[in-house]
CSV table of C-alpha atoms in Angstrom, one decimal:
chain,number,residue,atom,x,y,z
J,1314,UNK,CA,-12.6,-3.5,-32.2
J,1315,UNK,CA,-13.1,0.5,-32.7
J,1316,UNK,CA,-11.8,1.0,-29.2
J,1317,UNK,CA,-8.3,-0.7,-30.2
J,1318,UNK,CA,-8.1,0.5,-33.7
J,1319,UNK,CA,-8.6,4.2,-32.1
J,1320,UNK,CA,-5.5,3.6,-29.3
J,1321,UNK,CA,-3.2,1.8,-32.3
J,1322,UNK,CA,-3.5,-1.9,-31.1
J,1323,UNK,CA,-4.7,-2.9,-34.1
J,1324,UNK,CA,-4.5,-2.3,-37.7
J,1325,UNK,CA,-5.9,-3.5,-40.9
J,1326,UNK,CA,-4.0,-6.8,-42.3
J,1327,UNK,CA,-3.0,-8.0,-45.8
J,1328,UNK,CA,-1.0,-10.9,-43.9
J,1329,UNK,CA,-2.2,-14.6,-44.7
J,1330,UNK,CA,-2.0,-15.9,-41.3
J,1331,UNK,CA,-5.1,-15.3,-40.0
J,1332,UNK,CA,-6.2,-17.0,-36.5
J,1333,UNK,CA,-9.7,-17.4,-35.3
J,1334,UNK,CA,-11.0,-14.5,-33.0
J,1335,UNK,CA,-13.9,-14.8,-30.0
J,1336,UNK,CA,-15.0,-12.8,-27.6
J,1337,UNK,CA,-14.9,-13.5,-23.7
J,1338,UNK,CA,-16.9,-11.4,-20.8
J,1339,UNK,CA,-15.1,-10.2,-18.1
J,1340,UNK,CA,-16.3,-9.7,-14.8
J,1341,UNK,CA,-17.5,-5.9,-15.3
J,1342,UNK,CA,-19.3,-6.7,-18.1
J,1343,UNK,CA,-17.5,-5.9,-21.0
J,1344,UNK,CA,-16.3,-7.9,-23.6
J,1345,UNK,CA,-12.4,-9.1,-23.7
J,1346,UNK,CA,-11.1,-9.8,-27.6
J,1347,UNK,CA,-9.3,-13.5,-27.6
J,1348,UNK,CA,-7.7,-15.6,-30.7
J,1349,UNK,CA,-6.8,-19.0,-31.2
J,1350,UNK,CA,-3.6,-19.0,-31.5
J,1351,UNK,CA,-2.8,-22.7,-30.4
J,1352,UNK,CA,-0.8,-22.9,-33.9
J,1353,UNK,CA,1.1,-20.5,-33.4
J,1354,UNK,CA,2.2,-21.5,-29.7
J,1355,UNK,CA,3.3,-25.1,-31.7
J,1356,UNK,CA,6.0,-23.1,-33.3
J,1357,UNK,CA,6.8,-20.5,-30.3
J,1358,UNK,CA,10.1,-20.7,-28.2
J,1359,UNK,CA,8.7,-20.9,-24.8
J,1360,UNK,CA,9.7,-18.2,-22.4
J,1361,UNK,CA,11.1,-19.7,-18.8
J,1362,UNK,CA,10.8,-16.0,-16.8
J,1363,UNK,CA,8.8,-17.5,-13.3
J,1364,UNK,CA,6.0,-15.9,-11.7
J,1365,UNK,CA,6.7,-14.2,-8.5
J,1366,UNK,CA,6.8,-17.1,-5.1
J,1367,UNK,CA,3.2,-17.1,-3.7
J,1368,UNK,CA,4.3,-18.7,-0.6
J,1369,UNK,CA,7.1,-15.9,-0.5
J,1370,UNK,CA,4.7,-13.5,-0.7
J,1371,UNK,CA,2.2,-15.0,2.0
J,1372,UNK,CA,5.2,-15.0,4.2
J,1373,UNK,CA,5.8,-11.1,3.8
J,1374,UNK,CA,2.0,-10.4,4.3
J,1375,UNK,CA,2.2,-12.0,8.2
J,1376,UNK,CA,2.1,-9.4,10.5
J,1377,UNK,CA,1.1,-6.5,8.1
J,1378,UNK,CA,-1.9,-4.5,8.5
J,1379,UNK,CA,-2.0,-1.4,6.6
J,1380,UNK,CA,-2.2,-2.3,2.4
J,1381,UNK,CA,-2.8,-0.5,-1.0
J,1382,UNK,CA,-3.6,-2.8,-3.9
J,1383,UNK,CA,-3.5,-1.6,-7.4
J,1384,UNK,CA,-4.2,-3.5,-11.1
J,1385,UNK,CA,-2.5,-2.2,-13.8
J,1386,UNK,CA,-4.5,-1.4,-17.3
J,1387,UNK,CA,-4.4,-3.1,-20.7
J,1388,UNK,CA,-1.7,-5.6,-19.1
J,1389,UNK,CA,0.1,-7.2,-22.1
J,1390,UNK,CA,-1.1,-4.7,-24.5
J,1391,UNK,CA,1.8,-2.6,-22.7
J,1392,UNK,CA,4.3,-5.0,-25.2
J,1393,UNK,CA,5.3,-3.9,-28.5
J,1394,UNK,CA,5.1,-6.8,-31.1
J,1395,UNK,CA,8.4,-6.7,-33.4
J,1396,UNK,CA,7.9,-4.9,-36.6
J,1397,UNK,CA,9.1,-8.1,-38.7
J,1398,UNK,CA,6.5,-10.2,-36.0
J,1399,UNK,CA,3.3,-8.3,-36.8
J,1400,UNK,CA,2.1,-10.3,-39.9
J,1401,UNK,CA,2.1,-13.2,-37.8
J,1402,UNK,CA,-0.7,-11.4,-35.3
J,1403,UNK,CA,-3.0,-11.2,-38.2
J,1404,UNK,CA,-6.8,-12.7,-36.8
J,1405,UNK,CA,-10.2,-13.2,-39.3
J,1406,UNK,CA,-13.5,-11.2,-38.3
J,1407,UNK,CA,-16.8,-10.2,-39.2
J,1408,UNK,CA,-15.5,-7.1,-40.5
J,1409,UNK,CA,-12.2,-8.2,-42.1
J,1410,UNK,CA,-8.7,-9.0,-41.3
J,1411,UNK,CA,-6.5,-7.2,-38.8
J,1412,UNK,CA,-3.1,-7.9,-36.6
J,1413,UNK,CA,-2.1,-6.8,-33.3
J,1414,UNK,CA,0.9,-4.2,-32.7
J,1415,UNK,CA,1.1,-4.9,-29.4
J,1416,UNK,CA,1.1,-8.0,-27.6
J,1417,UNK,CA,-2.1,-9.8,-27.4
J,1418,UNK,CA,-3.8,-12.6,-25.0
J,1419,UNK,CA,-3.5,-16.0,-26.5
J,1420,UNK,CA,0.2,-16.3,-26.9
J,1421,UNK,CA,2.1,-18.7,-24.3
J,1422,UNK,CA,4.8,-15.8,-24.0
J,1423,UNK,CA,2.7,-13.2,-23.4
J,1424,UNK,CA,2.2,-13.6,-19.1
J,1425,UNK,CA,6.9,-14.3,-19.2
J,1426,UNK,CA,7.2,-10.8,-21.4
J,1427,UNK,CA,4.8,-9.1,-18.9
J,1428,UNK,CA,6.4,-10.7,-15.8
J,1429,UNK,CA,9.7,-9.9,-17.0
J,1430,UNK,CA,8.6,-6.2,-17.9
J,1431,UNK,CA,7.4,-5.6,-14.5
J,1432,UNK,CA,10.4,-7.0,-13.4
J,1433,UNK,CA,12.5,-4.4,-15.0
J,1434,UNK,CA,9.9,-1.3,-14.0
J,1435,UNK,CA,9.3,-2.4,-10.4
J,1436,UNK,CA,12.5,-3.5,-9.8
J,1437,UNK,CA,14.0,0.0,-7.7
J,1438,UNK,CA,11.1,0.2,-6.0
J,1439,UNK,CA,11.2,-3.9,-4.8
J,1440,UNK,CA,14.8,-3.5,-3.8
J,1441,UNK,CA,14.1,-0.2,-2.0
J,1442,UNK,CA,11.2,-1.5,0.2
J,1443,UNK,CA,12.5,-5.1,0.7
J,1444,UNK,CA,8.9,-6.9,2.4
J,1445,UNK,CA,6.6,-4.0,1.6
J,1446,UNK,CA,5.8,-4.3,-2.2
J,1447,UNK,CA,5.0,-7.7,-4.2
J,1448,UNK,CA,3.4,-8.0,-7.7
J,1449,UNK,CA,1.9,-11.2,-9.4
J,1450,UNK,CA,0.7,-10.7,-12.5
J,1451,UNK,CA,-1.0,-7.5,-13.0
J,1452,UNK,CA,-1.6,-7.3,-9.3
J,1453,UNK,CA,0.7,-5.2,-7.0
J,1454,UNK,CA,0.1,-4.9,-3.4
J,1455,UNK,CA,2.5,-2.3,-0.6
J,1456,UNK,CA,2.1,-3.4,2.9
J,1457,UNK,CA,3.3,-1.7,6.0
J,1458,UNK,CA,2.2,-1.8,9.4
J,1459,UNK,CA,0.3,1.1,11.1
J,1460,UNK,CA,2.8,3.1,12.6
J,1461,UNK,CA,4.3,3.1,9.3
J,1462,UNK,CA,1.6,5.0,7.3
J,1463,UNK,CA,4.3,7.9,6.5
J,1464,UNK,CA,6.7,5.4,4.7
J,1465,UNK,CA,3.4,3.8,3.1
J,1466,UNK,CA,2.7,7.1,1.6
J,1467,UNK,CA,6.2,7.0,0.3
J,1468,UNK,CA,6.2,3.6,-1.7
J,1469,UNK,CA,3.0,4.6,-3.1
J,1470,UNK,CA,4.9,7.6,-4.4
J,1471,UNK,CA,7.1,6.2,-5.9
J,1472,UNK,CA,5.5,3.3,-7.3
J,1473,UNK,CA,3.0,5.7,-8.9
J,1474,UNK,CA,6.6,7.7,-10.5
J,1475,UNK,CA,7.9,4.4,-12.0
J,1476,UNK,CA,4.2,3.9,-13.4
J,1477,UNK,CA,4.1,7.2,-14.8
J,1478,UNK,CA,8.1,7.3,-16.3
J,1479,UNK,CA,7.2,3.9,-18.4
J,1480,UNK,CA,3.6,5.3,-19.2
J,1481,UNK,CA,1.5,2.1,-17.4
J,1482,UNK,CA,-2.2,3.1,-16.1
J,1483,UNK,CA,-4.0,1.8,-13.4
J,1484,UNK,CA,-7.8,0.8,-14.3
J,1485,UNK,CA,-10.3,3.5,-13.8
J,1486,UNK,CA,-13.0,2.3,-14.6
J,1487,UNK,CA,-13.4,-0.1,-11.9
J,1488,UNK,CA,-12.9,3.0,-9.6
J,1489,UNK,CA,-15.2,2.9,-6.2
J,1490,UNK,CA,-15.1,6.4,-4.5
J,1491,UNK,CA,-16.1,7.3,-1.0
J,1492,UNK,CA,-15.8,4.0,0.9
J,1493,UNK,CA,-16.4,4.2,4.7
J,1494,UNK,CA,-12.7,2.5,5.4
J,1495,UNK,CA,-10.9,5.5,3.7
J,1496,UNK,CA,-13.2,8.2,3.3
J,1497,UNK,CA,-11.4,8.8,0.1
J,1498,UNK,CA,-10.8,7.3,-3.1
J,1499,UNK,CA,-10.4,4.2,-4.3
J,1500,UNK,CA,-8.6,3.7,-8.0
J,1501,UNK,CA,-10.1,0.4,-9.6
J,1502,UNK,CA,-8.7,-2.4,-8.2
J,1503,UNK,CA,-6.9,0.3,-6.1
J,1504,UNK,CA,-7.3,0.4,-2.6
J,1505,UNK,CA,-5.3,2.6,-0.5
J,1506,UNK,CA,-4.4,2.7,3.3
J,1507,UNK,CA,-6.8,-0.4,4.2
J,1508,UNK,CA,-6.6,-2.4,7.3
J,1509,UNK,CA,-8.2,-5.1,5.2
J,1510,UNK,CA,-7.8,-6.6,2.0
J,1511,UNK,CA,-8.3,-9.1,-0.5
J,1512,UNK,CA,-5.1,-10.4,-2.4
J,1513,UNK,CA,-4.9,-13.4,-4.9
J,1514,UNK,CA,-7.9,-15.2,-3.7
J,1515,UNK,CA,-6.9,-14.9,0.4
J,1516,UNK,CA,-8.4,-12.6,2.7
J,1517,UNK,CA,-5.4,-10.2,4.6
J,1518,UNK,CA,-7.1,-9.1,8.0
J,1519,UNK,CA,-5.2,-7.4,11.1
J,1520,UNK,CA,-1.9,-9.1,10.1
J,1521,UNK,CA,-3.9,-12.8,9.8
J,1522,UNK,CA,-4.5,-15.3,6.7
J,1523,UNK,CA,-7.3,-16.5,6.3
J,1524,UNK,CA,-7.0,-19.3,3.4
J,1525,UNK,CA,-9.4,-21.8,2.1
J,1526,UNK,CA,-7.7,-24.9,0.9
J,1527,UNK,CA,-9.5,-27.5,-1.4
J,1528,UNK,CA,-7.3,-31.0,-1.1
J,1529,UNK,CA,-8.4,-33.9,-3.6
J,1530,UNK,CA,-7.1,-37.1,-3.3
J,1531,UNK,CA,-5.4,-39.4,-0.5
């Protein structure tokens, strides 16, 4: 609570909507704010903006063996919330009531108005290295292949730039520093110049997939 209230996320609230508010741990440890917002979502126009192709992706990562990996920080909290919108935030605590400025988790448009942000951001950078860069969600992954380390080094440039321009942060706090694959730095989630890698759930190794796949049914 003091940590948004310090950044501007949140403010005090005289509104009299006033959703129920838990808390959820996240796998570092620290606590993640969530509301029940289910009422709300009743009365929401749902956003139809689609996640990037997995398969599409999976495709583009055949063949590939050099990767960087990077998770971008406070995710939807990146969104502005409409000035005449913001009453409509307000959520009951221990300590009083408060509404979010900027977009929250709870809302069924929150994950289409991040999509469709990155969209917009990433969008020079996608159409610039056609094969080499894919998002989902918060995560974004370049992949060359070895010879191509010089051209890696560029699409990491520039993807920092566009980060930068629109004022979106990687996570630091998950940062892991002097690994044995890079002898460098990793950023949080980051990882830079690997020849293997984890992305969304499947293990990237020497231009292989290696998938797990759990079938129920007949």
């Amino acid at each position: 609570m003091e940590d948004n209230l310090e950044k501007g996320y949140i403010v005090a609230s005289s509104s009299y909507y006033g959703s129920p508010t838990f808390t959820v741990k996240k796998k570092d440890g620290t606590l993640r704010i969530v509301h029940d917002y289910r009422w709300l979502n009743e009365f929401m126009v749902i956003d139809v903006t689609s996640l990037p192709c997995i398969s599409s992706i999976l495709e583009e990562l055949r063949g590939k063996t050099l990767f960087s990996k990077f998770d971008s920080r406070a995710g939807y909290n990146n969104i502005q919330i409409r000035n005449e919108d913001i009453y409509k935030m307000g959520f009951k605590t221990n300590k009083g009531l408060y509404e979010w400025i900027v977009m929250p988790f709870g809302l069924y448009t929150a994950l289409a108005m991040f999509t469709r942000m990155l969209n917009e951001i990433l969008h020079p950078l996608y159409a610039k290295y056609p094969g080499m860069f894919h998002y989902y969600m918060d995560d974004c992954i370049i992949m060359t292949e070895p010879e191509q380390q010089v051209l890696h080094e560029e699409i990491c440039h520039m993807f920092f730039n566009l980060f930068e321009t629109h004022q979106l942060y990687l996570k630091l706090a998950k940062c892991e520093f002097f690994q044995t694959e890079i002898d460098y730095l990793k950023l949080a989630k980051c990882e830079f110049f690997q020849t293997e890698i984890d992305y969304l759930g499947i293990r990237v190794k020497e231009g292989e997939l290696m998938i797990s796949v759990l079938r129920s049914g007949p």
